[in-house]
Short mmCIF file of C-alpha atoms in Angstrom, two decimals:
data_model
loop_
_atom_site.label_atom_id
_atom_site.label_comp_id
_atom_site.label_asym_id
_atom_site.label_seq_id
_atom_site.Cartn_x
_atom_site.Cartn_y
_atom_site.Cartn_z
CA MET A 1 0.09 0.06 -0.03
CA VAL A 2 2.92 2.60 0.66
CA GLN A 3 3.87 1.56 -2.49
CA SER A 4 0.58 2.21 -4.02
CA LEU A 5 0.98 6.24 -2.15
CA ARG A 6 4.35 6.68 -4.18
CA THR A 7 3.19 6.11 -7.38
CA HIS A 8 0.12 8.41 -7.04
CA ALA A 9 2.23 11.01 -5.53
CA GLY A 10 4.06 11.29 -9.20
CA SER A 11 0.53 14.14 -9.64
CA GLY A 12 0.40 16.07 -6.02
CA VAL A 13 -1.13 14.14 -2.93
CA PRO A 14 -2.73 10.91 -3.40
CA PHE A 15 -6.00 10.34 -2.02
CA SER A 16 -8.15 7.17 -0.93
CA VAL A 17 -11.21 6.29 0.36
CA GLU A 18 -13.05 4.26 2.67
CA PHE A 19 -16.38 2.26 2.93
CA ASN A 20 -18.90 1.19 4.59
CA PRO A 21 -20.24 -2.95 4.22
CA PRO A 22 -23.41 -2.88 3.13
CA ARG A 23 -27.03 -4.15 5.22
CA ASP A 24 -28.70 -5.13 2.54
CA ALA A 25 -28.89 -5.66 -1.54
CA ALA A 26 -30.41 -1.65 -1.83
CA GLY A 27 -27.01 -0.82 0.16
CA GLU A 28 -25.00 -3.02 -2.15
CA ALA A 29 -26.63 -1.42 -5.07
CA ARG A 30 -25.61 2.20 -3.21
CA LEU A 31 -21.84 0.85 -2.52
CA TRP A 32 -21.03 -0.65 -6.22
CA ARG A 33 -22.73 2.52 -7.21
CA ALA A 34 -20.11 4.89 -5.41
CA VAL A 35 -17.31 2.40 -6.34
CA ARG A 36 -17.78 2.86 -9.66
CA GLU A 37 -17.48 6.53 -9.81
CA PHE A 38 -14.57 6.52 -7.36
CA GLU A 39 -12.75 3.97 -9.98
CA CYS A 40 -12.38 6.78 -12.50
CA MET A 41 -10.45 8.98 -9.82
CA HIS A 42 -7.39 7.63 -9.08
CA PRO A 43 -7.38 6.90 -5.18
CA ALA A 44 -4.04 5.17 -3.67
CA PHE A 45 -6.50 2.31 -2.26
CA VAL A 46 -9.97 2.16 -0.92
CA SER A 47 -10.20 0.16 2.68
CA MET A 48 -13.55 -1.10 4.28
CA THR A 49 -14.56 -1.13 7.55
CA TYR A 50 -15.27 -4.33 9.55
CA GLY A 51 -18.58 -4.45 11.28
CA ALA A 52 -18.55 -4.35 15.18
CA GLY A 53 -17.68 -7.56 16.38
CA GLY A 54 -18.45 -9.35 13.11
CA SER A 55 -21.53 -8.32 12.79
CA THR A 56 -21.13 -7.70 8.86
CA LYS A 57 -18.74 -9.90 8.47
CA ASP A 58 -19.23 -12.44 5.66
CA ARG A 59 -20.91 -9.28 3.68
CA THR A 60 -17.54 -8.21 4.78
CA VAL A 61 -15.09 -10.84 3.30
CA ARG A 62 -17.53 -11.07 -0.19
CA ILE A 63 -17.41 -7.35 -1.57
CA THR A 64 -13.91 -6.41 -0.29
CA GLY A 65 -12.27 -9.90 -2.27
CA GLU A 66 -14.96 -8.53 -5.09
CA LEU A 67 -13.02 -5.05 -5.26
CA ALA A 68 -9.86 -6.79 -5.48
CA THR A 69 -10.86 -8.77 -8.73
CA GLU A 70 -13.41 -6.72 -10.16
CA THR A 71 -12.26 -3.67 -10.12
CA THR A 72 -8.97 -1.50 -10.97
CA LEU A 73 -9.06 -0.37 -7.61
CA LEU A 74 -6.83 -1.37 -4.73
CA PRO A 75 -7.84 -2.44 -1.53
CA VAL A 76 -7.62 -2.75 1.81
CA ALA A 77 -9.00 -4.45 4.53
CA HIS A 78 -10.16 -3.61 8.47
CA LEU A 79 -9.44 -6.41 10.50
CA THR A 80 -10.76 -5.96 13.94
CA ALA A 81 -9.89 -8.30 17.08
CA VAL A 82 -12.89 -7.09 19.41
CA GLY A 83 -14.94 -10.42 19.30
CA HIS A 84 -13.09 -13.15 17.90
CA SER A 85 -10.80 -15.85 19.03
CA LEU A 86 -7.02 -15.97 17.48
CA ASP A 87 -8.15 -18.95 15.57
CA GLU A 88 -11.56 -17.51 13.92
CA LEU A 89 -9.08 -13.98 12.86
CA ARG A 90 -6.37 -16.24 11.17
CA ALA A 91 -9.42 -17.93 9.70
CA LEU A 92 -10.31 -14.79 8.07
CA VAL A 93 -7.19 -13.02 7.21
CA GLY A 94 -6.94 -16.44 5.55
CA SER A 95 -9.96 -15.59 3.90
CA TYR A 96 -8.70 -12.39 2.09
CA ALA A 97 -6.23 -13.72 1.43
CA ASP A 98 -7.69 -16.78 -0.94
CA SER A 99 -9.29 -13.55 -2.25
CA GLY A 100 -5.73 -12.20 -3.70
CA ILE A 101 -5.74 -9.23 -0.54
CA ARG A 102 -2.53 -8.53 0.96
CA ASN A 103 -3.48 -5.51 2.71
CA LEU A 104 -4.86 -5.45 6.57
CA LEU A 105 -5.42 -2.03 8.33
CA VAL A 106 -5.13 -3.83 11.86
CA LEU A 107 -7.43 -2.74 14.94
CA ARG A 108 -7.99 -3.72 18.73
CA GLY A 109 -11.95 -2.76 17.23
CA ASP A 110 -14.63 -0.49 19.33
CA PRO A 111 -17.46 -3.27 21.85
CA PRO A 112 -20.55 -3.75 19.36
CA GLY A 113 -23.38 -1.77 20.28
CA ASP A 114 -22.03 0.95 22.34
CA PRO A 115 -18.24 2.80 21.09
CA LEU A 116 -17.19 3.89 24.16
CA GLY A 117 -18.49 1.11 26.40
CA GLU A 118 -16.25 -1.48 28.23
CA TRP A 119 -13.58 -3.99 26.04
CA ARG A 120 -13.01 -6.51 26.96
CA LYS A 121 -11.20 -9.21 25.39
CA HIS A 122 -12.06 -12.27 24.09
CA PRO A 123 -11.26 -15.54 26.26
CA GLU A 124 -9.39 -16.84 23.30
CA GLY A 125 -8.14 -13.16 21.19
CA VAL A 126 -5.95 -10.47 21.73
CA GLU A 127 -6.15 -7.65 24.11
CA TYR A 128 -4.28 -5.24 21.83
CA ALA A 129 -3.72 -4.32 18.01
CA GLU A 130 0.00 -4.78 18.32
CA GLU A 131 -0.26 -8.27 18.75
CA LEU A 132 -2.65 -9.13 15.98
CA VAL A 133 0.31 -6.74 14.25
CA ARG A 134 2.33 -9.34 15.04
CA ILE A 135 0.34 -12.59 14.52
CA VAL A 136 -1.16 -10.81 10.74
CA ARG A 137 2.88 -10.25 9.30
CA ASP A 138 3.93 -13.50 10.47
CA LEU A 139 1.01 -15.69 8.97
CA GLY A 140 2.29 -14.17 5.54
CA ASP A 141 3.23 -11.38 3.34
CA PHE A 142 1.31 -8.96 4.27
CA HIS A 143 1.52 -4.88 4.26
CA VAL A 144 -0.32 -3.92 7.71
CA GLY A 145 -1.46 -0.51 8.83
CA VAL A 146 -2.98 0.67 11.71
CA ALA A 147 -4.84 3.20 13.86
CA SER A 148 -3.70 6.20 14.90
CA PHE A 149 -5.56 8.80 17.07
CA PRO A 150 -4.14 12.99 16.65
CA GLN A 151 -6.96 13.75 20.53
CA GLY A 152 -5.39 10.69 21.67
CA HIS A 153 -7.52 7.32 22.32
CA HIS A 154 -10.01 7.66 24.04
CA ARG A 155 -9.21 4.88 26.28
CA SER A 156 -5.52 6.51 27.09
CA PRO A 157 -5.51 8.24 30.44
CA ASP A 158 -2.46 10.75 28.37
CA LEU A 159 -1.12 11.80 24.88
CA ASP A 160 1.79 10.41 25.88
CA HIS A 161 0.72 6.37 26.58
CA ASP A 162 -1.44 6.22 23.10
CA THR A 163 2.07 7.75 21.47
CA ARG A 164 3.86 4.91 22.76
CA PHE A 165 1.03 3.07 21.84
CA LEU A 166 1.42 3.82 18.18
CA ALA A 167 4.43 3.80 18.86
CA ALA A 168 4.84 -0.02 19.80
CA LYS A 169 2.21 -0.83 17.01
CA LEU A 170 4.84 0.91 14.20
CA ARG A 171 8.04 -0.94 16.17
CA ALA A 172 5.85 -4.39 15.45
CA GLY A 173 5.82 -3.94 12.26
CA ALA A 174 3.24 -1.80 10.82
CA GLU A 175 4.17 0.46 7.88
CA TYR A 176 2.04 2.89 8.26
CA SER A 177 -1.04 4.88 10.01
CA ILE A 178 -4.62 6.10 9.32
CA THR A 179 -6.12 9.04 11.06
CA GLN A 180 -9.26 8.12 13.46
CA MET A 181 -11.18 11.25 11.42
CA PHE A 182 -10.80 14.87 13.42
CA PHE A 183 -11.42 18.00 12.54
CA ASP A 184 -8.80 21.14 13.54
CA VAL A 185 -5.47 19.67 11.72
CA ASP A 186 -3.40 21.08 14.67
CA HIS A 187 -3.87 18.13 16.70
CA TYR A 188 -2.85 15.98 13.08
CA LEU A 189 0.51 18.06 13.35
CA ARG A 190 0.97 17.76 16.71
CA LEU A 191 0.91 13.71 16.63
CA ARG A 192 3.42 13.66 13.59
CA ASP A 193 5.75 15.60 16.02
CA ARG A 194 5.08 13.17 19.18
CA VAL A 195 5.53 10.33 17.02
CA VAL A 196 8.91 12.01 15.37
CA ALA A 197 10.48 13.22 18.78
CA MET A 198 9.64 9.67 20.61
CA ASP A 199 11.33 7.55 17.69
CA PRO A 200 12.29 9.41 15.24
CA VAL A 201 12.22 5.24 12.78
CA GLU A 202 8.94 4.40 13.12
CA GLY A 203 7.74 8.81 12.57
CA ASP A 204 9.02 8.19 9.95
CA LYS A 205 6.39 6.19 8.51
CA PRO A 206 3.02 7.73 6.64
CA ILE A 207 0.03 9.07 9.30
CA ILE A 208 -2.38 9.20 6.75
CA PRO A 209 -4.85 11.29 7.95
CA GLU A 210 -8.80 10.96 8.07
CA LEU A 211 -11.48 13.42 7.03
CA MET A 212 -14.72 13.56 6.17
CA PRO A 213 -17.16 16.64 5.04
CA ILE A 214 -20.38 17.36 6.89
CA THR A 215 -24.04 17.16 4.57
CA SER A 216 -26.48 18.15 7.15
CA LEU A 217 -26.71 18.59 10.97
CA ARG A 218 -27.54 15.16 11.16
CA THR A 219 -24.67 13.91 9.86
CA VAL A 220 -22.37 15.95 12.63
CA ALA A 221 -23.81 13.48 15.10
CA ARG A 222 -22.44 10.31 13.03
CA ALA A 223 -19.20 12.02 12.50
CA GLU A 224 -18.79 12.59 16.98
CA GLU A 225 -20.13 8.31 17.11
CA LEU A 226 -16.86 7.68 14.19
CA CYS A 227 -13.80 9.87 16.55
CA GLY A 228 -15.52 10.15 19.96
CA ARG A 229 -15.25 13.61 20.56
CA PRO A 230 -17.15 16.32 20.02
CA LEU A 231 -16.94 18.91 16.63
CA ALA A 232 -13.81 22.18 17.14
CA PRO A 233 -15.48 24.14 18.51
CA ALA A 234 -15.35 26.78 15.43
CA VAL A 235 -16.39 23.75 13.32
CA LEU A 236 -20.20 23.21 14.52
CA GLU A 237 -20.26 27.29 15.30
CA ARG A 238 -19.94 27.79 11.30
CA LEU A 239 -22.47 24.83 10.80
CA THR A 240 -25.36 25.79 13.13
CA LYS A 241 -25.07 29.12 11.56
CA ALA A 242 -25.39 28.06 7.94
CA ALA A 243 -28.18 26.04 9.16
CA GLY A 244 -29.74 29.34 9.67
CA THR A 245 -33.11 30.21 12.70
CA GLY A 246 -35.20 28.91 10.55
CA PRO A 247 -37.35 26.30 11.98
CA GLU A 248 -35.83 24.20 9.63
CA GLU A 249 -31.91 23.53 8.65
CA ASP A 250 -31.32 25.23 5.73
CA LYS A 251 -29.69 22.65 4.24
CA ALA A 252 -27.96 23.28 1.09
CA ALA A 253 -26.32 26.09 3.15
CA VAL A 254 -25.07 23.97 5.92
CA ARG A 255 -23.52 21.20 2.50
CA ALA A 256 -21.67 23.76 0.74
CA GLU A 257 -20.20 24.90 4.38
CA GLY A 258 -18.98 21.34 4.88
CA ILE A 259 -17.23 20.69 2.14
CA GLN A 260 -15.83 24.53 2.27
CA ILE A 261 -14.36 23.52 5.78
CA ALA A 262 -13.32 19.75 4.45
CA THR A 263 -11.71 21.59 1.95
CA GLU A 264 -9.57 24.01 4.05
CA MET A 265 -8.86 21.49 6.40
CA ALA A 266 -7.17 19.31 3.30
CA GLN A 267 -5.23 22.24 1.19
CA ARG A 268 -3.72 23.02 5.17
CA LEU A 269 -2.26 18.95 5.57
CA ILE A 270 -1.74 18.87 1.82
CA ASP A 271 0.50 22.15 2.93
CA GLU A 272 1.39 20.21 5.66
CA GLY A 273 3.22 17.94 4.07
CA ALA A 274 0.43 15.14 4.59
CA PRO A 275 1.32 11.14 2.81
CA CYS A 276 -2.31 10.88 1.70
CA LEU A 277 -6.07 12.04 1.88
CA HIS A 278 -8.18 9.64 2.78
CA PHE A 279 -12.21 10.50 2.96
CA ILE A 280 -15.26 8.08 5.32
CA THR A 281 -17.71 8.88 2.58
CA LEU A 282 -20.50 6.87 3.56
CA ASN A 283 -21.18 4.75 0.27
CA PHE A 284 -21.51 7.97 -1.03
CA ALA A 285 -18.89 9.58 -3.77
CA LYS A 286 -20.86 13.03 -4.41
CA ALA A 287 -18.89 15.40 -1.99
CA THR A 288 -15.26 13.97 -1.91
CA SER A 289 -15.41 14.08 -5.50
CA GLU A 290 -16.42 18.15 -4.57
CA VAL A 291 -13.60 18.33 -2.70
CA LEU A 292 -10.70 17.04 -4.33
CA THR A 293 -12.74 19.31 -7.21
CA ASN A 294 -12.24 21.84 -5.00
CA LEU A 295 -8.49 21.27 -4.65
CA GLY A 296 -8.00 21.09 -8.07
CA TYR A 297 -7.25 17.22 -7.81
CA GLY A 298 -8.26 16.04 -12.10
CA VAL A 299 -12.03 14.81 -10.85
CA THR A 300 -13.46 13.02 -14.21
CA ALA A 301 -15.83 11.57 -12.35
CA ALA A 302 -19.65 12.71 -13.00
CA PRO A 303 -21.15 12.57 -9.31
CA LEU A 304 -24.39 10.52 -9.16
CA SER A 305 -25.37 10.49 -5.47
CA ALA A 306 -24.93 12.72 -2.24
#
C-alpha cells in the first residue's frame, strides 16, 4: 500500500477513500455505484471497514474480495480483534488472502453496540492491536496498517501513553497508520510531532489523515460518534450558523459549509506535507469529489449520488 502512495504521489498528494459494508441488497447497490465513480478518480487505495464484532463479516469479506478481483482499485481490508478468537482471526486473514488481498488495516476495535462501552478481550483472542499486527505479519506477506488518534484514544490516560502504543504498533511491523477522523488540523500535526519525538525511525512512516465532509447537521452526530470526540467549537459554530434560525435547517447552506470546511482542512494538510488524504464516504461519492475538485484534482467521474 505504501508503494501505491509513492506511485500516486507523482502528480501531487494522493487520496484514498473508506467504504462501509452494506447491510442489505439496496445498500450494496449504492456501494457499487460509489465504487465505480471512485474507480474513475484513481484513488491510491480504498478501505473497507468491518462491522463491530463481525456483524457484517460474510458480506464484508465477499465484497472486499470483489473489489480486488472485479475493479482496478487497491483494497485495504479492516481486521478487528474485538469479539474474535485467534483461530477466527487467522481464518479471516486466510479468507482475505484467498481473494488476493494483501493489505490489512489492523485494529483492536470497539465494543459492538456501544463504541464507548467497556472493552472485553475475547477469552481466546488478543488484548491489543500490537499483538494482532505481529500475528498477521507471521501469517504471510501482508502489508499492515494501524489506527492513530490525533487527540489520543479515549481509553488512553494521556497523549504520551497513546503515542507509546502507536509507536509499539509500528515497531511490531505496521508500515503506516490512518488517523481517526478529526476537525482541527493542529491535532494531526501535534500527533506527527509526538511520534517523531518518541521514535524518529517509526515517525518516518506515513501517518494518513482521515477526513469526512459534513453534509447536514444530522451527520454531525455521526461524525462525533465516529471520532469519539465533540466537533471543534469553531467548526460546529460555522455549521450551526449556516443552518440558520428558521424552523428547518438550511440543508444546502450546511452542506456547502461542510464542503468548504473539508476543503480548507485538506488544503492545509497538503501544505503541511500529509502523505495522503483519506476520506470517509459513507458509500457516497459526490461530497468527496466536490472537495477534490475544489483542491484542483482532476475528477473525471460524473457524481451520481449525494
